[in-house]
CSV table of C-alpha atoms in Angstrom, one decimal:
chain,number,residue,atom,x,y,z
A,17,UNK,CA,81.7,107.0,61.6
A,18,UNK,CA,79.0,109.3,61.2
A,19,UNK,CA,77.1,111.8,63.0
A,20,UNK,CA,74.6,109.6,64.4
A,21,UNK,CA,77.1,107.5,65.2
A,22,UNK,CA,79.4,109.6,67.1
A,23,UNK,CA,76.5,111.2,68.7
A,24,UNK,CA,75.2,107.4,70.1
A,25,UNK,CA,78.6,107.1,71.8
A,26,UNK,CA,78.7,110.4,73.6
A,27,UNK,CA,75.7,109.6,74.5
A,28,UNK,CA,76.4,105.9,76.1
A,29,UNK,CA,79.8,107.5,77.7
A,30,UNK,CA,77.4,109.8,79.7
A,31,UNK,CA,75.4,107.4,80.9
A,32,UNK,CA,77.7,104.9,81.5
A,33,UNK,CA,80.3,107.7,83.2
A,34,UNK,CA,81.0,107.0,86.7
A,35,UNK,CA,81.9,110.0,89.3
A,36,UNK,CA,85.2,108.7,90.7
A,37,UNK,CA,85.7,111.1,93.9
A,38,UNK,CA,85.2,109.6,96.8
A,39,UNK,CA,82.1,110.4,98.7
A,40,UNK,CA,82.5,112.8,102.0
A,41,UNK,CA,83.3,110.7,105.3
A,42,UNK,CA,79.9,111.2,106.6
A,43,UNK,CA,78.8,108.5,103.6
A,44,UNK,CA,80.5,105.9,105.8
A,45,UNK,CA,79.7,103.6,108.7
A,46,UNK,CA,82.9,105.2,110.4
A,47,UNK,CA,85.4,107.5,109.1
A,48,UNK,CA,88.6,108.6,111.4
A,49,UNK,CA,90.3,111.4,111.7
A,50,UNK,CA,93.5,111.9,109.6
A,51,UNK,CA,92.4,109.4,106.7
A,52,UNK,CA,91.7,110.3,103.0
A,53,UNK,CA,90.5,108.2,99.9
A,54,UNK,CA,92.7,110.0,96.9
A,55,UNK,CA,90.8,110.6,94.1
A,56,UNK,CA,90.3,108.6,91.3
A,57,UNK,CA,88.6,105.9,93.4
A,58,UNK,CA,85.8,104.1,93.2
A,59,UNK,CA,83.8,103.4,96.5
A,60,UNK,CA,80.4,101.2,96.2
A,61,UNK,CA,78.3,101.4,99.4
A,62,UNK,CA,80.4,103.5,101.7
A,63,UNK,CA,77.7,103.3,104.4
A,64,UNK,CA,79.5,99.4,104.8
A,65,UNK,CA,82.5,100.6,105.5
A,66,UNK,CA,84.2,101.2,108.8
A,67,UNK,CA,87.5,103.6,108.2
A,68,UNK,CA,89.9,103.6,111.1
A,69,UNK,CA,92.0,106.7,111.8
A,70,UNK,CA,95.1,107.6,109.7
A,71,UNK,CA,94.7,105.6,107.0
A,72,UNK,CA,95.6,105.8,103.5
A,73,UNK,CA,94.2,104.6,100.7
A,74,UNK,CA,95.8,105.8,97.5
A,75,UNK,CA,94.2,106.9,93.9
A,76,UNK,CA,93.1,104.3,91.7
A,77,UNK,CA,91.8,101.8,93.9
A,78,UNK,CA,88.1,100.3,94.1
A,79,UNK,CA,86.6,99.2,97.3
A,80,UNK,CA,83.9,97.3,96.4
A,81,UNK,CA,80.6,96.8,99.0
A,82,UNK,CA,78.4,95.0,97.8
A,83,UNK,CA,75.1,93.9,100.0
A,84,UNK,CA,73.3,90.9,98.2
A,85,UNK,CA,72.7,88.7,101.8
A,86,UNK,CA,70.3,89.7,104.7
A,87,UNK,CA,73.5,90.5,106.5
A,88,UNK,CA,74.6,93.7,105.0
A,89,UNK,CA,78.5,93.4,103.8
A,90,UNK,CA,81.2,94.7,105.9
A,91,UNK,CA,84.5,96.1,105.2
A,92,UNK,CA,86.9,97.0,107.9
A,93,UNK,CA,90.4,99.2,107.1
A,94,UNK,CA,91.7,99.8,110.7
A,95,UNK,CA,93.7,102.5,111.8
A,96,UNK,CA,97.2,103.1,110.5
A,97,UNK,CA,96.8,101.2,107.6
A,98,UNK,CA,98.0,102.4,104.1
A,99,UNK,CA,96.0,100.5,100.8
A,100,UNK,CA,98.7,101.1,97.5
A,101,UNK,CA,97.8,102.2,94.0
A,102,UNK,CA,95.1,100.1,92.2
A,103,UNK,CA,93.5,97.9,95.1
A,104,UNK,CA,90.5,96.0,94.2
A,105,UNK,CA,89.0,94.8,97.4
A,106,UNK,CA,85.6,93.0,96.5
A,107,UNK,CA,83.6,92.6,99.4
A,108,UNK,CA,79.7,90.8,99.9
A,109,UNK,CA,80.4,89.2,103.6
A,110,UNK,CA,83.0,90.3,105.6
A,111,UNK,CA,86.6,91.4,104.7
A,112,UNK,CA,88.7,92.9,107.7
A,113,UNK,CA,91.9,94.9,107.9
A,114,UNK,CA,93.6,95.1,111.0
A,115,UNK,CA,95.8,98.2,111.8
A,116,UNK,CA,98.9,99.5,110.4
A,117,UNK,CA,99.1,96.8,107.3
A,118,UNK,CA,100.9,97.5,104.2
A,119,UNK,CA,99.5,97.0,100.9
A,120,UNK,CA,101.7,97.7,97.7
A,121,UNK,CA,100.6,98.2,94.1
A,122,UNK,CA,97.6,96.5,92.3
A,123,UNK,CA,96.4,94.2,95.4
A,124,UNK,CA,93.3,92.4,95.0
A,125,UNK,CA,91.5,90.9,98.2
A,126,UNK,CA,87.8,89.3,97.8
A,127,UNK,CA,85.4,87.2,99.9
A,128,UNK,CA,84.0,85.2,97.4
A,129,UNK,CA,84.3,84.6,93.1
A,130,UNK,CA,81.7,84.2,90.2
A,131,UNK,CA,80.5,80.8,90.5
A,132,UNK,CA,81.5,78.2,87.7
A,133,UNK,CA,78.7,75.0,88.2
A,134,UNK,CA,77.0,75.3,84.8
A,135,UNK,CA,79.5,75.1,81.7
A,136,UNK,CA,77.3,76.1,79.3
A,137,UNK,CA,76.0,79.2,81.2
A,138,UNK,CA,77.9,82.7,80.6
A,139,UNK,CA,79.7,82.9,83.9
A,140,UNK,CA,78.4,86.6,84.1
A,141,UNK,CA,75.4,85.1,84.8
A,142,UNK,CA,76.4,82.6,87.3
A,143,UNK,CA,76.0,83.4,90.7
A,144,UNK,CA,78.3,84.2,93.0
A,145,UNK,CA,80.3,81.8,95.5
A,146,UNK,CA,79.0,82.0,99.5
A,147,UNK,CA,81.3,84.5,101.0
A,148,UNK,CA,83.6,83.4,103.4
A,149,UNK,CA,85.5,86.1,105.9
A,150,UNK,CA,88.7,87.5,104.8
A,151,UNK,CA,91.0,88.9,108.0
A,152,UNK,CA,94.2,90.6,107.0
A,153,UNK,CA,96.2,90.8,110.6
A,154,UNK,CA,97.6,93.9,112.2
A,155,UNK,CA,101.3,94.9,110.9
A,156,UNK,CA,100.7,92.6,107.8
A,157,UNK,CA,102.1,93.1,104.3
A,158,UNK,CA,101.1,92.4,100.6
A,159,UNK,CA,103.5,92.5,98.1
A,160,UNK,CA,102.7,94.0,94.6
A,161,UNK,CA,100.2,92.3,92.6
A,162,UNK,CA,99.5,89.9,95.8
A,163,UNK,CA,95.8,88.2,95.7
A,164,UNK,CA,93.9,87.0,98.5
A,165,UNK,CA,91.0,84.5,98.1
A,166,UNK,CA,88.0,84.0,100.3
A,167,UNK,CA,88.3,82.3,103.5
A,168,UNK,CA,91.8,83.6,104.6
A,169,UNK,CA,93.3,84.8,107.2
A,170,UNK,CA,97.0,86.4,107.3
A,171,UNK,CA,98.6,86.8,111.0
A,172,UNK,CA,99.4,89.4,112.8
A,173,UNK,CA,103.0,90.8,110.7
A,174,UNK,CA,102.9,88.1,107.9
A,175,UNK,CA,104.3,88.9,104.8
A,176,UNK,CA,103.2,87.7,101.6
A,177,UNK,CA,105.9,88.1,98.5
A,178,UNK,CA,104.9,89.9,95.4
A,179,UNK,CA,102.4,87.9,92.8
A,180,UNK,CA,101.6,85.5,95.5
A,181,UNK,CA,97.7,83.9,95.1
A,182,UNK,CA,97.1,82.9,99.2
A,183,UNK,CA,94.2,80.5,98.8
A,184,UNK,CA,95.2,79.3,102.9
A,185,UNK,CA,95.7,80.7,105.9
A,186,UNK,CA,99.0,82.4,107.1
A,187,UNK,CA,100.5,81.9,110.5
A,188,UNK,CA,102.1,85.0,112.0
A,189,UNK,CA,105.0,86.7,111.6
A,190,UNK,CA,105.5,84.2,108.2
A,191,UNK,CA,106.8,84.7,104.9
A,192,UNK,CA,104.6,83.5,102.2
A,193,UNK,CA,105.4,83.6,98.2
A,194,UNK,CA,104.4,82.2,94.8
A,195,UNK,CA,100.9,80.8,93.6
A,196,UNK,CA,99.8,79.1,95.1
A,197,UNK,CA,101.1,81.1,98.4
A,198,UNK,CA,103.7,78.6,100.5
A,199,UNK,CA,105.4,79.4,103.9
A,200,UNK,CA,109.4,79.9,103.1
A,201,UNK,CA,110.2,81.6,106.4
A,202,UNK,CA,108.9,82.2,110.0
A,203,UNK,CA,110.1,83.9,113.4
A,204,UNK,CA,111.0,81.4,116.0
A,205,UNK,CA,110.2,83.3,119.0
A,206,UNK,CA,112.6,80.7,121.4
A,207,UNK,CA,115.6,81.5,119.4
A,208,UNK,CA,114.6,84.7,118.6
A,209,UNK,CA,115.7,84.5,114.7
A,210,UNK,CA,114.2,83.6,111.1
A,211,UNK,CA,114.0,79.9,110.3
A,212,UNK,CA,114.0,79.1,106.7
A,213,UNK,CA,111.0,75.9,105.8
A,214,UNK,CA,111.6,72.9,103.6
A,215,UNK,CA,110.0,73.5,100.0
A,216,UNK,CA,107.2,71.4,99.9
A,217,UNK,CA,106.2,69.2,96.9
């Protein structure tokens, strides 16, 4: 490689360089007391984003606002809540989490996906799906590497298993795994124990 060369790609890494601290509370809608964004982490249109109190999200994640409807975009992280490693949250509508969830590792939740009607077009330059709300319920948890599509909503205290893709809503207090996500356990509240459900075919 020579000069020129090397001196074309220092150049592009500049200019394609993004500042990954997060910006100062006051860039958002709301921002509580007690919570941090740890650096690296990538935050597109803060002023979209209501932060609750105490909560947590940890380096490497991307929350993703992005306004492209007459109704700005609006991402909710309520208080208590704790967002692991390496979240991608992609949000154009409306993606809401209650308080005190648990995310692990390397989470992705989105409220809509790159469109796929024209097979001959690139599907960069496909538009986008219509958003649908995404509600993730107080006390809920995702397991590592869990994915959650538009148009969901998890209950208050469900659990979804590691890997699991949850393309349908999740009662409360129920235990979903695998892709796509299926109910395997729920809390009968009249016997006051887990009941294990049938695999379904």
């Amino acid at each position: 490689m020579n000069r020129a060369d090397r001196r074309h790609l220092r150049n592009v890494a500049r200019a394609t360089a993004r500042d990954l601290t997060p910006p100062p509370p006051s860039a958002f809608a709301s921002f509580g007391v007690g919570s941090v964004i740890v650096p690296p982490a990538r935050v597109s249109e803060p002023q979209h984003i209501e932060i609750g109190n105490d909560v947590i999200v940890h380096e490497g994640s991307w929350l993703s606002v992005v306004s492209v409807r007459a109704t700005p975009a609006r991402l909710v992280i309520g208080s208590g809540t704790r967002i692991g490693r390496d979240a991608h949250i992609a949000c154009v509508g409306e993606v809401v989490f209650g308080s005190n969830v648990l995310t692990s590792e390397r989470v992705f939740v989105g409220d809509t996906y790159h469109g796929y009607e024209q097979p001959d077009v690139p599907i960069l330059h496909q538009p986008m799906a219509a958003a649908k709300p995404v509600h993730i319920g107080d006390g809920a948890f995702l397991g590592v590497g869990a994915i959650v599509l538009l148009g969901v909503t998890i209950g208050e205290h469900a659990y979804v298993g590691a890997g699991a893709v949850v393309t349908d809503d999740v009662p409360a207090r129920t235990v979903v795994v695998g892709n796509p996500a299926r109910a395997v356990r729920r809390w009968d509240a009249a016997s006051s124990s887990w009941v294990d459900l049938p695999a379904t075919t």
